[in-house]
Coordinates of C-alpha atoms in Angstrom, one line a residue:
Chain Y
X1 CA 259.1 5.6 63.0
X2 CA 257.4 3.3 65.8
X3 CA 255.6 3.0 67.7
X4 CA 253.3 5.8 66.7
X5 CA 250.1 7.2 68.5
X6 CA 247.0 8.1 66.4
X7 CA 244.8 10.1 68.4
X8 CA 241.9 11.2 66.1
X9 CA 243.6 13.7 64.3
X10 CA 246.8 13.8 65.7
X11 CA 250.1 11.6 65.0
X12 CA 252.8 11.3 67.7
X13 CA 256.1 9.5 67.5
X14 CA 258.4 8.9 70.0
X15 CA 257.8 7.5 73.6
X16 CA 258.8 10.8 75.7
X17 CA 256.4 12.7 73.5
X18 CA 253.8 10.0 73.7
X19 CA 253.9 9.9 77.1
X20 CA 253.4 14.2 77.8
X21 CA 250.3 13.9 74.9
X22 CA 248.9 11.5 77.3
X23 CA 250.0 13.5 80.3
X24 CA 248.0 16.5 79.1
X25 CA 245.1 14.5 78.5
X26 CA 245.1 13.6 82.1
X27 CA 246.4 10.1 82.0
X28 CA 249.2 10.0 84.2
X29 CA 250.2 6.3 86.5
X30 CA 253.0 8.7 88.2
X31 CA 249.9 11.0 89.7
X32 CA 250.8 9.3 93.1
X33 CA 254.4 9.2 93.5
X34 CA 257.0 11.6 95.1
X35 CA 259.3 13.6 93.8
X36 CA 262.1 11.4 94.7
X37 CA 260.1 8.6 93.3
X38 CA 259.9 10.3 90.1
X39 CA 263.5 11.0 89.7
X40 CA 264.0 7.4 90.9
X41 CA 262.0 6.5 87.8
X42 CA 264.4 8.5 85.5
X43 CA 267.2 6.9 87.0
X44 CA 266.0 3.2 86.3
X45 CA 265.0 3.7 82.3
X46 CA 268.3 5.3 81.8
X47 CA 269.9 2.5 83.4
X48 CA 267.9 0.1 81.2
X49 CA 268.2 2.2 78.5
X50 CA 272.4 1.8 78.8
X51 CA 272.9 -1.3 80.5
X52 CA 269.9 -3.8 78.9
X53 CA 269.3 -2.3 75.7
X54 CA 272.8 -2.8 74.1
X55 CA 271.8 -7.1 74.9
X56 CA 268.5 -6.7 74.0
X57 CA 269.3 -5.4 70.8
X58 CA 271.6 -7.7 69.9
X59 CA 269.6 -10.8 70.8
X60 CA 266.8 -9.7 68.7
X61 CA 268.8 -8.0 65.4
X62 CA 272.4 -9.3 65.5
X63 CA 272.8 -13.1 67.0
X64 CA 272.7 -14.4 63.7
X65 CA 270.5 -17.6 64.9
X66 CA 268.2 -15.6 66.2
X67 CA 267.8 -13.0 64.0
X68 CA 267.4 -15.5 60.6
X69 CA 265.1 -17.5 62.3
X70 CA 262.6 -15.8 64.4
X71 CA 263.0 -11.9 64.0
X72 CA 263.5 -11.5 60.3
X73 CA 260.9 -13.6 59.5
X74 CA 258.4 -12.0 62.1
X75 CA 258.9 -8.7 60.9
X76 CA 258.9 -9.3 57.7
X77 CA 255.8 -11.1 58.1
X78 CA 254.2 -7.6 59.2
X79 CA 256.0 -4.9 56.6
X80 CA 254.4 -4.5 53.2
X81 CA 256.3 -6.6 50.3
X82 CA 258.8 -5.3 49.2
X83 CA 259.7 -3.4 51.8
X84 CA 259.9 -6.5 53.8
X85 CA 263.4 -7.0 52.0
X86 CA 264.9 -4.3 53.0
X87 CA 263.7 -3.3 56.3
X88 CA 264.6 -5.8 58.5
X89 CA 268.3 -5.8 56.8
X90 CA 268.6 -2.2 57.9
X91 CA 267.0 -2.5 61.5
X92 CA 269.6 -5.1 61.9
X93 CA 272.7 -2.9 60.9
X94 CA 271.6 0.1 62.7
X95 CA 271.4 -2.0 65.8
X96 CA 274.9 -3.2 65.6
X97 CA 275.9 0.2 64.4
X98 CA 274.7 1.8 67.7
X99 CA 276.0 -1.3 70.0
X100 CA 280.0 -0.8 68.3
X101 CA 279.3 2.9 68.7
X102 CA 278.3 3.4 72.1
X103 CA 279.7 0.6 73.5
X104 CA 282.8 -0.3 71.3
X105 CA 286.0 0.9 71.2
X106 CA 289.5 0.3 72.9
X107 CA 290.3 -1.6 75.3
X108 CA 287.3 -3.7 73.4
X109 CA 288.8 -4.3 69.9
X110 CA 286.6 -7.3 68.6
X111 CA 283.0 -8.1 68.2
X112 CA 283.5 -11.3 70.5
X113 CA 284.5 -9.0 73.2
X114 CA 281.9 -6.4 73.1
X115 CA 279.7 -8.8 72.8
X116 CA 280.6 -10.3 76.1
X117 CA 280.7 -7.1 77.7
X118 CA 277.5 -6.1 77.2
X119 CA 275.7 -8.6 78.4
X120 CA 277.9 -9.6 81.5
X121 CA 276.3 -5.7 81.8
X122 CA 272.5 -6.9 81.0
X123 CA 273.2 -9.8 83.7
X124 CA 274.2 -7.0 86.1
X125 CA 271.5 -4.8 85.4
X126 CA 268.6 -7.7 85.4
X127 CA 270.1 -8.6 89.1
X128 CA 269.7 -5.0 90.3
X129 CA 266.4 -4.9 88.5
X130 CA 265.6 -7.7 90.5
X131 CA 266.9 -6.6 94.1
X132 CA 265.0 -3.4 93.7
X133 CA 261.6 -5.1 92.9
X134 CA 262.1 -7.4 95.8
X135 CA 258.8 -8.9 97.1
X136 CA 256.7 -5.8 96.1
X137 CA 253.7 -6.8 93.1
X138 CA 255.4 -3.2 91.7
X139 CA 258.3 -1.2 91.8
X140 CA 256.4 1.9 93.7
X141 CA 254.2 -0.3 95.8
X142 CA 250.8 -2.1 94.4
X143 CA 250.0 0.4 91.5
X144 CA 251.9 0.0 88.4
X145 CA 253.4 3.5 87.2
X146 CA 255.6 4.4 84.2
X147 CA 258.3 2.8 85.5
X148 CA 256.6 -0.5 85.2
X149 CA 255.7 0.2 82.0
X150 CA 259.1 0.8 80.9
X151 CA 260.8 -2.1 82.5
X152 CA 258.1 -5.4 81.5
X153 CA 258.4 -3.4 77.8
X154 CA 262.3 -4.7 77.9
X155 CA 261.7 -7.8 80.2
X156 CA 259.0 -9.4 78.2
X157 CA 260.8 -9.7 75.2
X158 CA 263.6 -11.3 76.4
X159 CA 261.0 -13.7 78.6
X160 CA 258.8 -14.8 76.2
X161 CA 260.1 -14.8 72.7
X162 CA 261.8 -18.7 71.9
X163 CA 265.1 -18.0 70.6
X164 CA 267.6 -20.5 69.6
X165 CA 270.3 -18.1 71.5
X166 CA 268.6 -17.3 75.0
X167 CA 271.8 -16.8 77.4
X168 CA 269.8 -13.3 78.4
X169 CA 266.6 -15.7 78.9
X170 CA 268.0 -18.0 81.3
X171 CA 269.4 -15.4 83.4
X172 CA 266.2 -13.9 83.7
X173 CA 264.7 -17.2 84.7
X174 CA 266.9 -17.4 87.7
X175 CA 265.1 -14.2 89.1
X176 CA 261.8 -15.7 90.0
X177 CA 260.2 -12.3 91.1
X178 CA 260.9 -10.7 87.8
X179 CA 259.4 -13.6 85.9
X180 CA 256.5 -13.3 88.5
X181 CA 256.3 -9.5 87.8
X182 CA 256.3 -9.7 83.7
X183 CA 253.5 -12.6 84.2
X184 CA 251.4 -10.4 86.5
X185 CA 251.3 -7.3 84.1
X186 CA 250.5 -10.1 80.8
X187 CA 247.5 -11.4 82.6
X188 CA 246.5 -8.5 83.9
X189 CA 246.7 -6.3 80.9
X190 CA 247.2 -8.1 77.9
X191 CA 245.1 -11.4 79.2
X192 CA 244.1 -12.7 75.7
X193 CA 247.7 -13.3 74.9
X194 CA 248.2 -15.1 77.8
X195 CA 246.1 -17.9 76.5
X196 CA 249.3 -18.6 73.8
X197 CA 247.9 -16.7 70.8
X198 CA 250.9 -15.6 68.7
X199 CA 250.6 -11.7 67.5
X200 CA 249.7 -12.6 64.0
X201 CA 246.5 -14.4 65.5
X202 CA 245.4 -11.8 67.7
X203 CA 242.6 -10.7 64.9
X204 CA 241.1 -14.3 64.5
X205 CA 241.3 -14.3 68.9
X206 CA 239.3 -11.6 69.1
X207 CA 236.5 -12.4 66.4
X208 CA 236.7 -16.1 67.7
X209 CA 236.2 -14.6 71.2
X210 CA 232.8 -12.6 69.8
X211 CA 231.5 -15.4 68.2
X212 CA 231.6 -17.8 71.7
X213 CA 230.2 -14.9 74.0
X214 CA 227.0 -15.1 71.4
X215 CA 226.7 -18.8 71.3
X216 CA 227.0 -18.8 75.5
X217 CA 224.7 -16.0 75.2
X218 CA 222.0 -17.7 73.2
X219 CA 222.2 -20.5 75.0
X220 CA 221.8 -19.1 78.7
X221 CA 218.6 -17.6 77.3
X222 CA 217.6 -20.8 76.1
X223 CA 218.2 -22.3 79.9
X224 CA 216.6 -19.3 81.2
X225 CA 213.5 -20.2 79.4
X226 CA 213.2 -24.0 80.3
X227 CA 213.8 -23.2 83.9
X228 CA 211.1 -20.5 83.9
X229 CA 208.6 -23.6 81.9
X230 CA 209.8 -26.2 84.8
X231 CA 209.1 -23.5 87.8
X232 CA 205.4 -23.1 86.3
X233 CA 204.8 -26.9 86.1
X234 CA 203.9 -28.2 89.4
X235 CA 205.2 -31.9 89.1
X236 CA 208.4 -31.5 89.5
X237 CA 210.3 -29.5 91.9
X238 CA 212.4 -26.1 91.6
X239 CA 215.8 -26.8 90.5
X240 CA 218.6 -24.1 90.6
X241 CA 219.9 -23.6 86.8
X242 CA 223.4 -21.4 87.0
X243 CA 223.5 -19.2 83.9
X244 CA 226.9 -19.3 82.3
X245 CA 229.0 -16.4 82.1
X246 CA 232.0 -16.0 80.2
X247 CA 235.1 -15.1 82.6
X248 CA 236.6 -13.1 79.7
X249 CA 236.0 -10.8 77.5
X250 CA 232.6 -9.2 77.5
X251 CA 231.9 -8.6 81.0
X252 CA 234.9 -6.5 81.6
X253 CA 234.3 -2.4 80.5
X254 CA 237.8 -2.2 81.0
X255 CA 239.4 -0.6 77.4
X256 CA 243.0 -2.2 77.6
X257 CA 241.1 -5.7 77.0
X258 CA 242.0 -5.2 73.3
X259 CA 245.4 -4.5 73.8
X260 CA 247.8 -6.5 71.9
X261 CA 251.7 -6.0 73.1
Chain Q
X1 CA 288.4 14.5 85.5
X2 CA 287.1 16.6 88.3
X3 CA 284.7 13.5 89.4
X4 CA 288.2 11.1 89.5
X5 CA 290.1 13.6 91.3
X6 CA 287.1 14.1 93.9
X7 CA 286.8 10.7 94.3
X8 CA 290.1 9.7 94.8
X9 CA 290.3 12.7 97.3
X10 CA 287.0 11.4 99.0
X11 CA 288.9 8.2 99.3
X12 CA 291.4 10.0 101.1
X13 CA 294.3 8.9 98.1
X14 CA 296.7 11.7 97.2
X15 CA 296.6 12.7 93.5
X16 CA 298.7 14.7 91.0
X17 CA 296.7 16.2 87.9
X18 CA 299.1 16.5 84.7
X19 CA 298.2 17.6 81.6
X20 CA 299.1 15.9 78.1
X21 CA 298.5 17.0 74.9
X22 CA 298.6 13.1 73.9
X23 CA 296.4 12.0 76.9
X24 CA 293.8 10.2 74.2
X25 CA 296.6 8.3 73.1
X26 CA 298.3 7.6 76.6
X27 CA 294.8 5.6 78.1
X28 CA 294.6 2.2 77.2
X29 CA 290.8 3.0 76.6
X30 CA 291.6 5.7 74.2
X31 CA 288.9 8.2 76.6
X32 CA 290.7 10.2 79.9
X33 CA 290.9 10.7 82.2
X34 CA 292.9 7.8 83.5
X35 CA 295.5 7.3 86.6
X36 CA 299.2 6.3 86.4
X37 CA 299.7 4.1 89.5
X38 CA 302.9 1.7 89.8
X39 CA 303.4 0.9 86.4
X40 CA 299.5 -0.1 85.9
X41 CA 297.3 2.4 84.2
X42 CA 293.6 2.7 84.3
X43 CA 290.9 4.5 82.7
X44 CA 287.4 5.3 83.1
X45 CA 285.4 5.9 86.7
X46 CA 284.1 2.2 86.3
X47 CA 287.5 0.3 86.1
X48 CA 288.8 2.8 88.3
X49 CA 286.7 2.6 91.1
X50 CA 287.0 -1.3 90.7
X51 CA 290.7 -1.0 90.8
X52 CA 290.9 1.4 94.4
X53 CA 288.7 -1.4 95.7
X54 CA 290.6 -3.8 95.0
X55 CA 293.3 -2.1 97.0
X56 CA 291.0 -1.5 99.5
X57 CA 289.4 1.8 99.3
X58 CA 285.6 1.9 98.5
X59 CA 283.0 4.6 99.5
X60 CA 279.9 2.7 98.5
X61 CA 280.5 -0.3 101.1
X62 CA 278.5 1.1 103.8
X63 CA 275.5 0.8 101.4
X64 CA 272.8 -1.8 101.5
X65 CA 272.2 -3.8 97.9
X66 CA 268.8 -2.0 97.0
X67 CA 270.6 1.7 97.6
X68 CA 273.7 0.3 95.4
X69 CA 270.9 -0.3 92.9
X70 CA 269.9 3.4 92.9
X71 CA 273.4 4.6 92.9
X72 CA 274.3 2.8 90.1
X73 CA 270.7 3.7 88.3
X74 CA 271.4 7.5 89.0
X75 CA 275.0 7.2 87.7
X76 CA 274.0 6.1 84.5
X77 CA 271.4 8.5 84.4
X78 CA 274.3 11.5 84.9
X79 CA 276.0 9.6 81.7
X80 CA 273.0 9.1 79.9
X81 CA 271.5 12.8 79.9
X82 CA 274.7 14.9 81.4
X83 CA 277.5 13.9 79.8
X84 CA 275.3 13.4 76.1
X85 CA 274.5 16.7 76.2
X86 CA 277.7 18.4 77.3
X87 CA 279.3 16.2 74.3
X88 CA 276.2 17.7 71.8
X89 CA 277.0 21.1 72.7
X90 CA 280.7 21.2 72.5
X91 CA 280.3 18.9 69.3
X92 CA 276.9 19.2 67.6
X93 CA 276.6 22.7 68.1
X94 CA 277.7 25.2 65.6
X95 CA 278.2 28.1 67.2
X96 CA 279.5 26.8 70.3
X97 CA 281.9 24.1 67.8
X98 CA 283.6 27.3 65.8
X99 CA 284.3 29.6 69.1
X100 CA 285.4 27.3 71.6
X101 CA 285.7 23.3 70.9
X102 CA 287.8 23.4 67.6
X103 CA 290.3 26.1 68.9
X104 CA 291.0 24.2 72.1
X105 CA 290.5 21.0 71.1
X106 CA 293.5 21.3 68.3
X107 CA 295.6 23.8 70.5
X108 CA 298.2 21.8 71.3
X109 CA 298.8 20.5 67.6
X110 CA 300.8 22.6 64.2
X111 CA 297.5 23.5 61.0
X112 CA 296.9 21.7 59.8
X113 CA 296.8 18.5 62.3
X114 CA 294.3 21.0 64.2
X115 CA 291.7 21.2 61.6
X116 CA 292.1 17.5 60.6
X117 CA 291.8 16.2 64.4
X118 CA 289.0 18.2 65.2
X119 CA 287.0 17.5 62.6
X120 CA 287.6 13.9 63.0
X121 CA 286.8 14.1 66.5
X122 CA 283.5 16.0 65.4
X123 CA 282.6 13.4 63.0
X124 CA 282.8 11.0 65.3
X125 CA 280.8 12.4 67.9
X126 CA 277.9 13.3 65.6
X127 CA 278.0 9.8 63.8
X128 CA 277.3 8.8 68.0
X129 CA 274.5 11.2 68.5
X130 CA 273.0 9.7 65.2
X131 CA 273.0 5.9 66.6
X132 CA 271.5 7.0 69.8
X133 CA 268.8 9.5 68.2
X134 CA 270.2 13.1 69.4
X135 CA 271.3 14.2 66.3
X136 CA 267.6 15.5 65.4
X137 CA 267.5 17.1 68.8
X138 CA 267.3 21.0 69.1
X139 CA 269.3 23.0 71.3
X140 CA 266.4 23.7 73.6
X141 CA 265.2 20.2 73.6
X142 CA 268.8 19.1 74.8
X143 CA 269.0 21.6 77.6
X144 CA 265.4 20.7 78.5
X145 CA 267.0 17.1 78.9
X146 CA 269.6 18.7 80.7
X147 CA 266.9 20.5 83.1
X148 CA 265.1 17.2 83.8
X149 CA 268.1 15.2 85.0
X150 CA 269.1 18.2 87.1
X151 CA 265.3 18.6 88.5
X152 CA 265.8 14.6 89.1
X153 CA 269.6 15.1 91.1
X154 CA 268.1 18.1 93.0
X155 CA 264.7 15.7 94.4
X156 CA 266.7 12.9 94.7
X157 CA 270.0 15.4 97.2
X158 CA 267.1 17.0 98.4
X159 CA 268.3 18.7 102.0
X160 CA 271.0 16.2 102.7
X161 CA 274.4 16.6 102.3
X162 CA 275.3 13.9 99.7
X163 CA 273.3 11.6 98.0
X164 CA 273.4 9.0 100.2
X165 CA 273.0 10.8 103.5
X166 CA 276.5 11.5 105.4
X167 CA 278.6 9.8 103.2
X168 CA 280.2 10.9 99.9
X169 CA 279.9 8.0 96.9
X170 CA 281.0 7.6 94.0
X171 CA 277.6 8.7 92.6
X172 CA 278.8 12.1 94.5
X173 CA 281.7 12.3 93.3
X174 CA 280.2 11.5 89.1
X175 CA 277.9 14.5 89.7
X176 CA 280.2 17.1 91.1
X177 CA 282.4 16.6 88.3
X178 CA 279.9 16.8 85.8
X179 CA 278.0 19.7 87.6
X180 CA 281.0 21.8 88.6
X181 CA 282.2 21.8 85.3
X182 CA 279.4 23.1 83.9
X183 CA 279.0 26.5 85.9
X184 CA 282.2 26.7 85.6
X185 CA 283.1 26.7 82.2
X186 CA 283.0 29.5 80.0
X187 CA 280.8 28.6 76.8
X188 CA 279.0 31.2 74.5
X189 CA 275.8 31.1 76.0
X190 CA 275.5 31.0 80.2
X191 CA 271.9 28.8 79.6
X192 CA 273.8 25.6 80.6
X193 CA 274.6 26.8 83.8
X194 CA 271.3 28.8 84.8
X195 CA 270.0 25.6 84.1
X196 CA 272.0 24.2 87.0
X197 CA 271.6 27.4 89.2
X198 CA 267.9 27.2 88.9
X199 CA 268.5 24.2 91.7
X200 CA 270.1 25.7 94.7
X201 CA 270.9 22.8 96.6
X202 CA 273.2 21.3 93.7
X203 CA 275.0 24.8 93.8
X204 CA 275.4 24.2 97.4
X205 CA 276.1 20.7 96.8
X206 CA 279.1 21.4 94.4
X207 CA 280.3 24.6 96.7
X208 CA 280.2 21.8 99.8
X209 CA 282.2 19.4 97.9
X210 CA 284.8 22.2 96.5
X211 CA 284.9 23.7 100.0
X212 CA 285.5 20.2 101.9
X213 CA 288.5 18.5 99.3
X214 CA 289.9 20.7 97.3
X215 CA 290.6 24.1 98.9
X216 CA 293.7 24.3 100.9
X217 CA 294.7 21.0 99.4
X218 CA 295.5 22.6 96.0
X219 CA 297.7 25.8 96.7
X220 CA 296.5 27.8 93.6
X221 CA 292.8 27.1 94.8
X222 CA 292.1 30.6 93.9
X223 CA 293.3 30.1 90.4
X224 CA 290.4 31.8 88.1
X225 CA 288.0 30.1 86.3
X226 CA 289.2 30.8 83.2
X227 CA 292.7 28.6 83.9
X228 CA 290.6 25.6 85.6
X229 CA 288.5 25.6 82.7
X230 CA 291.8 25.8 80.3
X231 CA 293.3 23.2 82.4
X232 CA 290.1 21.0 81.7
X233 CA 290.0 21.5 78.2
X234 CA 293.5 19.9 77.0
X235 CA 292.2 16.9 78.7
X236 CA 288.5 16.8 77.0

């Protein structure tokens, strides 16, 4: 059951119970809003959570394009053999269960036609995503809160995985400030896979990463040296030597730098 | 149906409630309540509300796009928590599913058509609740839900008289519906409704609303709780 917190001993499922574990342990990005603001924030994710999702999941686990050639495989790439048989199969089905359940039904008696309805709904709900956001960096202002959270966690899947079948993509590219918002929150928070590294390369990034902040390391030493042996000599002049520093990586204390998505 | 009839009233439309014992079969969406108009028939609060604009009538035009957002954001956030968990208790559970939903719900049928519908109708409901991850939930966690979408409503009314200041919406009607209906009908346990009591401007909200479109309009209005809440169940 994913996604999963491991907090030393403890093992939480489930986002809503995620999210009060954190809570009590006084990490809270709704510690500034107002009560209206909070019940605004319910609002949203359930209108995400009925008007997106139904699309989402069918993009990723029912198009039959898309799910044979980029989800199965990526999944399966990450599950144990042989449970990497099975599971994706069943992911799939459940998802279309859930979309004909909630969503099917008379007057919609195909596939075809629930399939337009929902995301003619997706469409709607990304354009009212979009009028809300308006020209603010967040939805509450210039923090990000859970909100935020909730909404680039559906957006960025739809913006940045390559499907053959993108119709939900597209539409999303016609609303410039969500595209702007998703792109803020990658570099901001998840800035290593911002340089293109796919998921299953995140490891090698990171120990690549390590391995070039030594070498710059040893080698500013190694400048720092020869420009203290030219400042002793009197012949020649003092010259300004800048040390290099690495933009990334180990400068920043910040602990989401390791984040992957 | 109490949001439909309050928003047809808020839209100033005369209405006639009739009760069917075949009303699932009657809606071209197979779910009711739905209106009879001309010789077109509609069902559901989102096709309906479409279709009285199209005619002309719309509460929500006075609104600017980024409050039409919220409306829409908080009306799925009534179906989302309110009307799950109103369909988990009457379906999902058991006490609640013996003593009230199965003898109303096959009332108007011979045994054994009773049994056989109700249990269909149960099956599907709880095969629902599985796809959308409610079937593990406990009682107490559903009317926690229930508490936190109430505790949302109550912030969001705050001291104003509807939700979007002087003007009823659709979103108004949606949650008076919903929200009279629950203190109002008799279940086996009252904790769905203390829930809703605990806020006191929803009670006043719902009392407002009552007061303002439906007394002295209906001529029974002082018919008893017990028939309005036997008059909603043959439709649910």
């Amino acid at each position: 059951d994913v996604p999963v917190l491991i907090s030393e001993d403890t093992v939480i499922s489930q986002p809503a119970k995620i999210l009060n574990f954190l809570r009590k342990q006084k990490y809270n990005a709704d510690y500034e809003l107002s009560a209206k603001q909070g019940a605004d924030t319910l609002a949203y994710i359930a209108l995400l959570e009925e008007k997106l999702l139904p699309a989402l999941l069918h993009t990723f686990w029912v198009e039959a394009e898309n799910y044979c050639s980029v989800t199965k495989p990526w999944f399966a790439s990450r599950i144990a053999f042989p449970l990497s048989l099975y599971l994706p199969g069943r992911m799939s089905r459940e998802a279309l269960n859930r979309i004909l359940l909630t969503r099917g039904g008379p007057p919609l008696y195909s596939l075809i036609e629930v399939e337009a309805q929902i995301y003619r709904d997706a469409k709607e709900c990304l354009n009212l995503l979009s009028k809300r956001l308006g020209t603010s960096q967040f939805f509450f202002g210039d923090t990000p809160t859970t909100l935020d959270a909730f909404v680039f966690g559906f957006l960025a899947p739809i913006y940045k995985v390559c499907f053959p079948r993108v119709q939900l993509q597209e539409h999303l590219k016609q609303l410039p400030n969500l595209c702007r918002f998703c792109d803020d929150i990658l570099t901001c928070y998840f800035r290593l896979t911002v340089l293109g590294h796919s998921p299953a390369g995140q490891d090698t990034a990171d120990a690549n990463l390590q391995k070039l902040t030594q070498l710059v390391n040893k080698e500013s030493n190694l400048i720092e040296k020869m420009d203290d042996n030219l400042r002793k000599s009197p012949q020649h002049p003092p010259r300004k030597l800048t040390t290099l520093k690495l933009a990334a990586g180990g400068e920043e204390s910040s602990p989401l730098n390791r984040l992957s998505p | 149906t109490l949001c439909f009839q309050a928003f047809l009233q808020m839209c100033n439309l005369p209405v006639r409630v009739v009760c069917r014992a075949n009303a699932e079969y009657m809606s071209p969406s197979g779910k009711f309540p739905f209106i009879h108009v001309g010789n077109q028939v509609v069902s559901e609060l989102g096709p309906i509300v479409q279709f009285v604009k199209a005619k002309g009538h719309s509460l929500s035009d006075g609104l600017d796009e980024v409050q039409k957002a919220e409306m829409k954001a908080y009306m799925e956030l009534v179906n989302n928590m309110l009307l799950t968990a109103e369909l988990y208790l009457q379906w999902c559970d058991d006490v609640t599913v013996e003593e009230i939903t199965h003898p109303r719900y096959g009332s108007p049928y011979p045994w054994p058509l009773n049994r056989i519908l109700s249990y269909q109708k149960q099956w599907e409901v709880r095969r629902k609740m599985k796809a959308i991850g409610w079937a593990g939930k406990t009682l107490d966690q559903v009317l926690e839900d229930v508490d936190q979408c109430c505790q949302a409503l109550s912030q969001r009314l705050g001291t104003q008289p509807y939700f979007f200041n002087k003007q009823p919406t659709e979103l108004d009607a949606l949650v008076f519906g919903h929200l009279f209906t629950i203190l109002t009908t008799q279940l086996t346990t009252d904790e769905l409704s203390e829930k809703v009591k605990n806020y006191s401007n929803l009670t006043a909200f719902c009392r407002r609303i009552e007061q303002q479109y439906f007394e002295g309009h209906d001529k029974d209005s002082s018919t008893t709780v017990a028939a309005r809440s036997a008059k909603r169940s043959l439709l649910r």
